[in-house]
């Protein structure tokens, strides 16, 4: 299930460029109003399968009008829209709604910029019809990674749109199947999805000198900054509608609870 919350920026027209971590924290604070126990469980641990942990929710932020600068975002309109998505209606969605009604304002602080957002409106969004062939556009970047040896050390490598599509499919599907197991409490016995980028979109963007990848820095207090590389590009998926729905609800790819992988179906 998805909710869309319309905020109005109060005061400054500056917004933090790297807002993912503080916005994730604001979402957990909202959950605490409904259930402190659930919020703590989700924040500290989450759900595990095959030694990996998942939070089973995602979010994405959209600005009515804004200009992205090198170190900040300048709001040209005070209207900011947050979409949150989760398969956990009884736990995540209900507690989030309770928190949003009780906590009418959230604060986003990063790199010396404080932005205050006031809740104006909240609505549930209608699901698309899930079919065997679908196209999605991104509300927030999709992050996919693997372990690779770099400079003699094993480290995390983030896939770019131009990397081996077979490797991207492998990582994309394993992540999605793990989420499916957690959501449905059964193993997935079907075939993996076929994932491919919208190459026409990539050509148009790159021909115009525009980037497909996006670097996002997560700044946690008293820790070294961590960089994530995501891709912002429409994509096609073919296969099980149930598996596709899992990605729609929980987010595609990794780091969903940090605001990555929220996608919207293109129906025309």
JSON list of C-alpha atoms in Angstrom, two decimals, residues 20-201:
[
{"chain": "A", "resi": 20, "resn": "UNK", "atom": "CA", "xyz": [17.91, 10.54, 2.73]},
{"chain": "A", "resi": 21, "resn": "UNK", "atom": "CA", "xyz": [19.19, 9.73, 6.21]},
{"chain": "A", "resi": 22, "resn": "UNK", "atom": "CA", "xyz": [17.43, 12.53, 8.14]},
{"chain": "A", "resi": 23, "resn": "UNK", "atom": "CA", "xyz": [14.19, 11.91, 6.25]},
{"chain": "A", "resi": 24, "resn": "UNK", "atom": "CA", "xyz": [14.41, 8.21, 7.07]},
{"chain": "A", "resi": 25, "resn": "UNK", "atom": "CA", "xyz": [14.85, 9.21, 10.71]},
{"chain": "A", "resi": 26, "resn": "UNK", "atom": "CA", "xyz": [11.75, 11.43, 10.53]},
{"chain": "A", "resi": 27, "resn": "UNK", "atom": "CA", "xyz": [9.73, 8.48, 9.21]},
{"chain": "A", "resi": 28, "resn": "UNK", "atom": "CA", "xyz": [10.84, 6.29, 12.13]},
{"chain": "A", "resi": 29, "resn": "UNK", "atom": "CA", "xyz": [9.80, 9.07, 14.53]},
{"chain": "A", "resi": 30, "resn": "UNK", "atom": "CA", "xyz": [6.33, 9.04, 12.99]},
{"chain": "A", "resi": 31, "resn": "UNK", "atom": "CA", "xyz": [6.14, 5.26, 13.43]},
{"chain": "A", "resi": 32, "resn": "UNK", "atom": "CA", "xyz": [6.99, 5.64, 17.12]},
{"chain": "A", "resi": 33, "resn": "UNK", "atom": "CA", "xyz": [3.73, 7.50, 17.76]},
{"chain": "A", "resi": 34, "resn": "UNK", "atom": "CA", "xyz": [1.77, 4.44, 16.64]},
{"chain": "A", "resi": 35, "resn": "UNK", "atom": "CA", "xyz": [4.03, 1.73, 18.08]},
{"chain": "A", "resi": 36, "resn": "UNK", "atom": "CA", "xyz": [7.39, 2.47, 19.75]},
{"chain": "A", "resi": 37, "resn": "UNK", "atom": "CA", "xyz": [8.13, -1.27, 19.85]},
{"chain": "A", "resi": 38, "resn": "UNK", "atom": "CA", "xyz": [7.60, -1.80, 16.13]},
{"chain": "A", "resi": 39, "resn": "UNK", "atom": "CA", "xyz": [9.57, 1.33, 15.23]},
{"chain": "A", "resi": 40, "resn": "UNK", "atom": "CA", "xyz": [12.52, 0.18, 17.34]},
{"chain": "A", "resi": 41, "resn": "UNK", "atom": "CA", "xyz": [12.41, -3.35, 15.89]},
{"chain": "A", "resi": 42, "resn": "UNK", "atom": "CA", "xyz": [12.32, -2.05, 12.33]},
{"chain": "A", "resi": 43, "resn": "UNK", "atom": "CA", "xyz": [15.06, 0.51, 12.91]},
{"chain": "A", "resi": 44, "resn": "UNK", "atom": "CA", "xyz": [17.45, -1.72, 14.84]},
{"chain": "A", "resi": 45, "resn": "UNK", "atom": "CA", "xyz": [16.90, -5.03, 13.06]},
{"chain": "A", "resi": 46, "resn": "UNK", "atom": "CA", "xyz": [14.14, -5.55, 10.51]},
{"chain": "A", "resi": 47, "resn": "UNK", "atom": "CA", "xyz": [13.26, -8.88, 8.91]},
{"chain": "A", "resi": 48, "resn": "UNK", "atom": "CA", "xyz": [15.90, -11.46, 8.05]},
{"chain": "A", "resi": 49, "resn": "UNK", "atom": "CA", "xyz": [16.21, -14.16, 5.40]},
{"chain": "A", "resi": 50, "resn": "UNK", "atom": "CA", "xyz": [19.35, -16.06, 4.38]},
{"chain": "A", "resi": 51, "resn": "UNK", "atom": "CA", "xyz": [21.47, -13.85, 6.64]},
{"chain": "A", "resi": 52, "resn": "UNK", "atom": "CA", "xyz": [20.28, -10.59, 5.08]},
{"chain": "A", "resi": 53, "resn": "UNK", "atom": "CA", "xyz": [18.02, -7.97, 6.63]},
{"chain": "A", "resi": 54, "resn": "UNK", "atom": "CA", "xyz": [15.20, -6.03, 5.01]},
{"chain": "A", "resi": 55, "resn": "UNK", "atom": "CA", "xyz": [12.89, -3.28, 6.28]},
{"chain": "A", "resi": 56, "resn": "UNK", "atom": "CA", "xyz": [10.17, -3.92, 3.64]},
{"chain": "A", "resi": 57, "resn": "UNK", "atom": "CA", "xyz": [9.36, -0.26, 3.05]},
{"chain": "A", "resi": 58, "resn": "UNK", "atom": "CA", "xyz": [10.57, 2.50, 0.81]},
{"chain": "A", "resi": 59, "resn": "UNK", "atom": "CA", "xyz": [9.97, 6.18, 0.20]},
{"chain": "A", "resi": 60, "resn": "UNK", "atom": "CA", "xyz": [10.65, 8.88, -2.31]},
{"chain": "A", "resi": 61, "resn": "UNK", "atom": "CA", "xyz": [10.56, 12.67, -2.23]},
{"chain": "A", "resi": 62, "resn": "UNK", "atom": "CA", "xyz": [9.41, 14.86, -5.11]},
{"chain": "A", "resi": 63, "resn": "UNK", "atom": "CA", "xyz": [9.58, 18.65, -5.36]},
{"chain": "A", "resi": 64, "resn": "UNK", "atom": "CA", "xyz": [6.98, 20.70, -7.26]},
{"chain": "A", "resi": 65, "resn": "UNK", "atom": "CA", "xyz": [9.70, 23.10, -8.40]},
{"chain": "A", "resi": 66, "resn": "UNK", "atom": "CA", "xyz": [13.33, 23.04, -7.30]},
{"chain": "A", "resi": 67, "resn": "UNK", "atom": "CA", "xyz": [16.86, 23.66, -8.51]},
{"chain": "A", "resi": 68, "resn": "UNK", "atom": "CA", "xyz": [19.58, 21.21, -7.51]},
{"chain": "A", "resi": 69, "resn": "UNK", "atom": "CA", "xyz": [22.81, 22.98, -6.64]},
{"chain": "A", "resi": 70, "resn": "UNK", "atom": "CA", "xyz": [26.19, 21.44, -5.80]},
{"chain": "A", "resi": 71, "resn": "UNK", "atom": "CA", "xyz": [25.64, 21.45, -2.03]},
{"chain": "A", "resi": 72, "resn": "UNK", "atom": "CA", "xyz": [21.91, 22.13, -1.58]},
{"chain": "A", "resi": 73, "resn": "UNK", "atom": "CA", "xyz": [18.45, 22.16, -3.13]},
{"chain": "A", "resi": 74, "resn": "UNK", "atom": "CA", "xyz": [16.74, 25.50, -3.70]},
{"chain": "A", "resi": 75, "resn": "UNK", "atom": "CA", "xyz": [12.96, 25.25, -3.45]},
{"chain": "A", "resi": 76, "resn": "UNK", "atom": "CA", "xyz": [11.24, 27.35, -6.11]},
{"chain": "A", "resi": 77, "resn": "UNK", "atom": "CA", "xyz": [7.91, 26.20, -4.69]},
{"chain": "A", "resi": 78, "resn": "UNK", "atom": "CA", "xyz": [7.19, 25.32, -1.03]},
{"chain": "A", "resi": 79, "resn": "UNK", "atom": "CA", "xyz": [5.26, 22.18, -2.03]},
{"chain": "A", "resi": 80, "resn": "UNK", "atom": "CA", "xyz": [7.06, 18.89, -1.34]},
{"chain": "A", "resi": 81, "resn": "UNK", "atom": "CA", "xyz": [5.52, 15.44, -1.83]},
{"chain": "A", "resi": 82, "resn": "UNK", "atom": "CA", "xyz": [6.54, 12.32, 0.08]},
{"chain": "A", "resi": 83, "resn": "UNK", "atom": "CA", "xyz": [5.42, 8.87, -1.08]},
{"chain": "A", "resi": 84, "resn": "UNK", "atom": "CA", "xyz": [5.84, 5.96, 1.32]},
{"chain": "A", "resi": 85, "resn": "UNK", "atom": "CA", "xyz": [5.20, 2.35, 0.39]},
{"chain": "A", "resi": 86, "resn": "UNK", "atom": "CA", "xyz": [5.08, -0.91, 2.32]},
{"chain": "A", "resi": 87, "resn": "UNK", "atom": "CA", "xyz": [3.40, -4.28, 2.20]},
{"chain": "A", "resi": 88, "resn": "UNK", "atom": "CA", "xyz": [2.92, -4.10, 6.00]},
{"chain": "A", "resi": 89, "resn": "UNK", "atom": "CA", "xyz": [-0.46, -2.35, 6.12]},
{"chain": "A", "resi": 90, "resn": "UNK", "atom": "CA", "xyz": [-1.34, -3.35, 9.71]},
{"chain": "A", "resi": 91, "resn": "UNK", "atom": "CA", "xyz": [2.03, -2.33, 11.10]},
{"chain": "A", "resi": 92, "resn": "UNK", "atom": "CA", "xyz": [3.88, 0.19, 8.98]},
{"chain": "A", "resi": 93, "resn": "UNK", "atom": "CA", "xyz": [1.07, 2.04, 7.20]},
{"chain": "A", "resi": 94, "resn": "UNK", "atom": "CA", "xyz": [-1.32, 2.32, 10.14]},
{"chain": "A", "resi": 95, "resn": "UNK", "atom": "CA", "xyz": [1.39, 3.44, 12.55]},
{"chain": "A", "resi": 96, "resn": "UNK", "atom": "CA", "xyz": [2.73, 5.93, 10.01]},
{"chain": "A", "resi": 97, "resn": "UNK", "atom": "CA", "xyz": [-0.74, 7.44, 9.56]},
{"chain": "A", "resi": 98, "resn": "UNK", "atom": "CA", "xyz": [-1.15, 7.78, 13.33]},
{"chain": "A", "resi": 99, "resn": "UNK", "atom": "CA", "xyz": [2.23, 9.49, 13.58]},
{"chain": "A", "resi": 100, "resn": "UNK", "atom": "CA", "xyz": [1.50, 11.86, 10.70]},
{"chain": "A", "resi": 101, "resn": "UNK", "atom": "CA", "xyz": [-1.72, 13.02, 12.33]},
{"chain": "A", "resi": 102, "resn": "UNK", "atom": "CA", "xyz": [-0.08, 13.51, 15.71]},
{"chain": "A", "resi": 103, "resn": "UNK", "atom": "CA", "xyz": [3.21, 14.91, 14.45]},
{"chain": "A", "resi": 104, "resn": "UNK", "atom": "CA", "xyz": [2.10, 17.57, 11.96]},
{"chain": "A", "resi": 105, "resn": "UNK", "atom": "CA", "xyz": [5.63, 18.84, 11.29]},
{"chain": "A", "resi": 106, "resn": "UNK", "atom": "CA", "xyz": [8.91, 17.10, 10.47]},
{"chain": "A", "resi": 107, "resn": "UNK", "atom": "CA", "xyz": [12.41, 18.55, 10.45]},
{"chain": "A", "resi": 108, "resn": "UNK", "atom": "CA", "xyz": [15.16, 17.59, 8.02]},
{"chain": "A", "resi": 109, "resn": "UNK", "atom": "CA", "xyz": [18.67, 18.63, 9.03]},
{"chain": "A", "resi": 110, "resn": "UNK", "atom": "CA", "xyz": [21.90, 17.90, 7.18]},
{"chain": "A", "resi": 111, "resn": "UNK", "atom": "CA", "xyz": [25.13, 19.78, 6.44]},
{"chain": "A", "resi": 112, "resn": "UNK", "atom": "CA", "xyz": [24.02, 22.86, 8.34]},
{"chain": "A", "resi": 113, "resn": "UNK", "atom": "CA", "xyz": [20.68, 23.20, 6.54]},
{"chain": "A", "resi": 114, "resn": "UNK", "atom": "CA", "xyz": [17.44, 22.82, 8.52]},
{"chain": "A", "resi": 115, "resn": "UNK", "atom": "CA", "xyz": [14.17, 22.43, 6.65]},
{"chain": "A", "resi": 116, "resn": "UNK", "atom": "CA", "xyz": [10.80, 22.29, 8.37]},
{"chain": "A", "resi": 117, "resn": "UNK", "atom": "CA", "xyz": [7.92, 20.60, 6.55]},
{"chain": "A", "resi": 118, "resn": "UNK", "atom": "CA", "xyz": [4.28, 20.94, 7.61]},
{"chain": "A", "resi": 119, "resn": "UNK", "atom": "CA", "xyz": [1.77, 18.21, 6.72]},
{"chain": "A", "resi": 120, "resn": "UNK", "atom": "CA", "xyz": [-0.96, 19.59, 4.46]},
{"chain": "A", "resi": 121, "resn": "UNK", "atom": "CA", "xyz": [-2.68, 16.52, 3.04]},
{"chain": "A", "resi": 122, "resn": "UNK", "atom": "CA", "xyz": [-2.43, 12.73, 3.00]},
{"chain": "A", "resi": 123, "resn": "UNK", "atom": "CA", "xyz": [-4.03, 10.22, 0.64]},
{"chain": "A", "resi": 124, "resn": "UNK", "atom": "CA", "xyz": [-3.76, 6.55, -0.27]},
{"chain": "A", "resi": 125, "resn": "UNK", "atom": "CA", "xyz": [-2.71, 5.76, -3.84]},
{"chain": "A", "resi": 126, "resn": "UNK", "atom": "CA", "xyz": [-4.44, 3.26, -6.08]},
{"chain": "A", "resi": 127, "resn": "UNK", "atom": "CA", "xyz": [-2.37, 0.25, -7.09]},
{"chain": "A", "resi": 128, "resn": "UNK", "atom": "CA", "xyz": [-1.67, -0.39, -10.76]},
{"chain": "A", "resi": 129, "resn": "UNK", "atom": "CA", "xyz": [-2.73, -3.64, -12.37]},
{"chain": "A", "resi": 130, "resn": "UNK", "atom": "CA", "xyz": [0.23, -6.01, -12.15]},
{"chain": "A", "resi": 131, "resn": "UNK", "atom": "CA", "xyz": [0.88, -7.91, -15.37]},
{"chain": "A", "resi": 132, "resn": "UNK", "atom": "CA", "xyz": [3.69, -10.01, -16.85]},
{"chain": "A", "resi": 133, "resn": "UNK", "atom": "CA", "xyz": [5.15, -7.06, -18.76]},
{"chain": "A", "resi": 134, "resn": "UNK", "atom": "CA", "xyz": [5.50, -3.68, -17.09]},
{"chain": "A", "resi": 135, "resn": "UNK", "atom": "CA", "xyz": [7.49, -0.47, -17.33]},
{"chain": "A", "resi": 136, "resn": "UNK", "atom": "CA", "xyz": [8.47, 1.65, -14.34]},
{"chain": "A", "resi": 137, "resn": "UNK", "atom": "CA", "xyz": [9.91, 5.10, -13.79]},
{"chain": "A", "resi": 138, "resn": "UNK", "atom": "CA", "xyz": [11.82, 6.01, -10.67]},
{"chain": "A", "resi": 139, "resn": "UNK", "atom": "CA", "xyz": [10.67, 8.26, -7.87]},
{"chain": "A", "resi": 140, "resn": "UNK", "atom": "CA", "xyz": [13.98, 7.56, -6.12]},
{"chain": "A", "resi": 141, "resn": "UNK", "atom": "CA", "xyz": [17.19, 6.01, -7.53]},
{"chain": "A", "resi": 142, "resn": "UNK", "atom": "CA", "xyz": [17.56, 2.24, -7.72]},
{"chain": "A", "resi": 143, "resn": "UNK", "atom": "CA", "xyz": [20.69, 0.93, -5.98]},
{"chain": "A", "resi": 144, "resn": "UNK", "atom": "CA", "xyz": [22.19, -2.46, -6.87]},
{"chain": "A", "resi": 145, "resn": "UNK", "atom": "CA", "xyz": [25.60, -3.68, -5.72]},
{"chain": "A", "resi": 146, "resn": "UNK", "atom": "CA", "xyz": [27.89, -6.67, -5.42]},
{"chain": "A", "resi": 147, "resn": "UNK", "atom": "CA", "xyz": [31.24, -7.53, -3.86]},
{"chain": "A", "resi": 148, "resn": "UNK", "atom": "CA", "xyz": [34.25, -7.01, -6.12]},
{"chain": "A", "resi": 149, "resn": "UNK", "atom": "CA", "xyz": [37.98, -6.85, -5.69]},
{"chain": "A", "resi": 150, "resn": "UNK", "atom": "CA", "xyz": [39.20, -3.29, -6.15]},
{"chain": "A", "resi": 151, "resn": "UNK", "atom": "CA", "xyz": [42.82, -2.26, -5.60]},
{"chain": "A", "resi": 152, "resn": "UNK", "atom": "CA", "xyz": [43.56, -5.63, -4.02]},
{"chain": "A", "resi": 153, "resn": "UNK", "atom": "CA", "xyz": [40.68, -5.38, -1.55]},
{"chain": "A", "resi": 154, "resn": "UNK", "atom": "CA", "xyz": [37.18, -6.82, -1.58]},
{"chain": "A", "resi": 155, "resn": "UNK", "atom": "CA", "xyz": [34.71, -3.94, -1.56]},
{"chain": "A", "resi": 156, "resn": "UNK", "atom": "CA", "xyz": [31.21, -2.93, -2.52]},
{"chain": "A", "resi": 157, "resn": "UNK", "atom": "CA", "xyz": [30.70, -2.13, -6.19]},
{"chain": "A", "resi": 158, "resn": "UNK", "atom": "CA", "xyz": [27.57, -0.24, -7.25]},
{"chain": "A", "resi": 159, "resn": "UNK", "atom": "CA", "xyz": [26.19, -1.22, -10.64]},
{"chain": "A", "resi": 160, "resn": "UNK", "atom": "CA", "xyz": [25.80, 1.48, -13.26]},
{"chain": "A", "resi": 161, "resn": "UNK", "atom": "CA", "xyz": [23.34, 1.29, -16.13]},
{"chain": "A", "resi": 162, "resn": "UNK", "atom": "CA", "xyz": [26.13, 0.33, -18.56]},
{"chain": "A", "resi": 163, "resn": "UNK", "atom": "CA", "xyz": [27.32, -2.70, -16.57]},
{"chain": "A", "resi": 164, "resn": "UNK", "atom": "CA", "xyz": [26.69, -6.34, -17.51]},
{"chain": "A", "resi": 165, "resn": "UNK", "atom": "CA", "xyz": [22.90, -6.71, -17.66]},
{"chain": "A", "resi": 166, "resn": "UNK", "atom": "CA", "xyz": [23.14, -10.40, -16.70]},
{"chain": "A", "resi": 167, "resn": "UNK", "atom": "CA", "xyz": [24.92, -9.49, -13.46]},
{"chain": "A", "resi": 168, "resn": "UNK", "atom": "CA", "xyz": [22.38, -6.75, -12.81]},
{"chain": "A", "resi": 169, "resn": "UNK", "atom": "CA", "xyz": [19.57, -9.27, -13.33]},
{"chain": "A", "resi": 170, "resn": "UNK", "atom": "CA", "xyz": [21.18, -11.71, -10.91]},
{"chain": "A", "resi": 171, "resn": "UNK", "atom": "CA", "xyz": [21.47, -9.18, -8.09]},
{"chain": "A", "resi": 172, "resn": "UNK", "atom": "CA", "xyz": [18.10, -7.57, -8.86]},
{"chain": "A", "resi": 173, "resn": "UNK", "atom": "CA", "xyz": [16.27, -10.91, -8.70]},
{"chain": "A", "resi": 174, "resn": "UNK", "atom": "CA", "xyz": [18.00, -12.31, -5.62]},
{"chain": "A", "resi": 175, "resn": "UNK", "atom": "CA", "xyz": [17.09, -9.19, -3.68]},
{"chain": "A", "resi": 176, "resn": "UNK", "atom": "CA", "xyz": [13.49, -9.35, -4.89]},
{"chain": "A", "resi": 177, "resn": "UNK", "atom": "CA", "xyz": [13.08, -13.07, -4.19]},
{"chain": "A", "resi": 178, "resn": "UNK", "atom": "CA", "xyz": [14.32, -12.60, -0.61]},
{"chain": "A", "resi": 179, "resn": "UNK", "atom": "CA", "xyz": [11.68, -9.91, -0.07]},
{"chain": "A", "resi": 180, "resn": "UNK", "atom": "CA", "xyz": [9.04, -12.18, -1.60]},
{"chain": "A", "resi": 181, "resn": "UNK", "atom": "CA", "xyz": [9.93, -14.92, 0.90]},
{"chain": "A", "resi": 182, "resn": "UNK", "atom": "CA", "xyz": [9.54, -12.52, 3.81]},
{"chain": "A", "resi": 183, "resn": "UNK", "atom": "CA", "xyz": [6.29, -10.99, 2.59]},
{"chain": "A", "resi": 184, "resn": "UNK", "atom": "CA", "xyz": [4.57, -14.25, 1.63]},
{"chain": "A", "resi": 185, "resn": "UNK", "atom": "CA", "xyz": [6.28, -16.56, 4.15]},
{"chain": "A", "resi": 186, "resn": "UNK", "atom": "CA", "xyz": [6.90, -19.14, 1.42]},
{"chain": "A", "resi": 187, "resn": "UNK", "atom": "CA", "xyz": [9.76, -19.87, -0.97]},
{"chain": "A", "resi": 188, "resn": "UNK", "atom": "CA", "xyz": [9.55, -18.50, -4.49]},
{"chain": "A", "resi": 189, "resn": "UNK", "atom": "CA", "xyz": [9.31, -21.34, -7.02]},
{"chain": "A", "resi": 190, "resn": "UNK", "atom": "CA", "xyz": [8.83, -19.38, -10.23]},
{"chain": "A", "resi": 191, "resn": "UNK", "atom": "CA", "xyz": [11.26, -18.02, -12.78]},
{"chain": "A", "resi": 192, "resn": "UNK", "atom": "CA", "xyz": [13.24, -14.82, -12.16]},
{"chain": "A", "resi": 193, "resn": "UNK", "atom": "CA", "xyz": [12.16, -11.58, -13.76]},
{"chain": "A", "resi": 194, "resn": "UNK", "atom": "CA", "xyz": [13.79, -10.26, -16.91]},
{"chain": "A", "resi": 195, "resn": "UNK", "atom": "CA", "xyz": [15.03, -6.73, -16.19]},
{"chain": "A", "resi": 196, "resn": "UNK", "atom": "CA", "xyz": [16.24, -4.26, -18.81]},
{"chain": "A", "resi": 197, "resn": "UNK", "atom": "CA", "xyz": [16.86, -0.53, -18.92]},
{"chain": "A", "resi": 198, "resn": "UNK", "atom": "CA", "xyz": [15.01, 1.84, -21.24]},
{"chain": "A", "resi": 199, "resn": "UNK", "atom": "CA", "xyz": [17.90, 2.30, -23.67]},
{"chain": "A", "resi": 200, "resn": "UNK", "atom": "CA", "xyz": [16.05, 4.97, -25.69]},
{"chain": "A", "resi": 201, "resn": "UNK", "atom": "CA", "xyz": [15.79, 7.09, -22.55]}
]
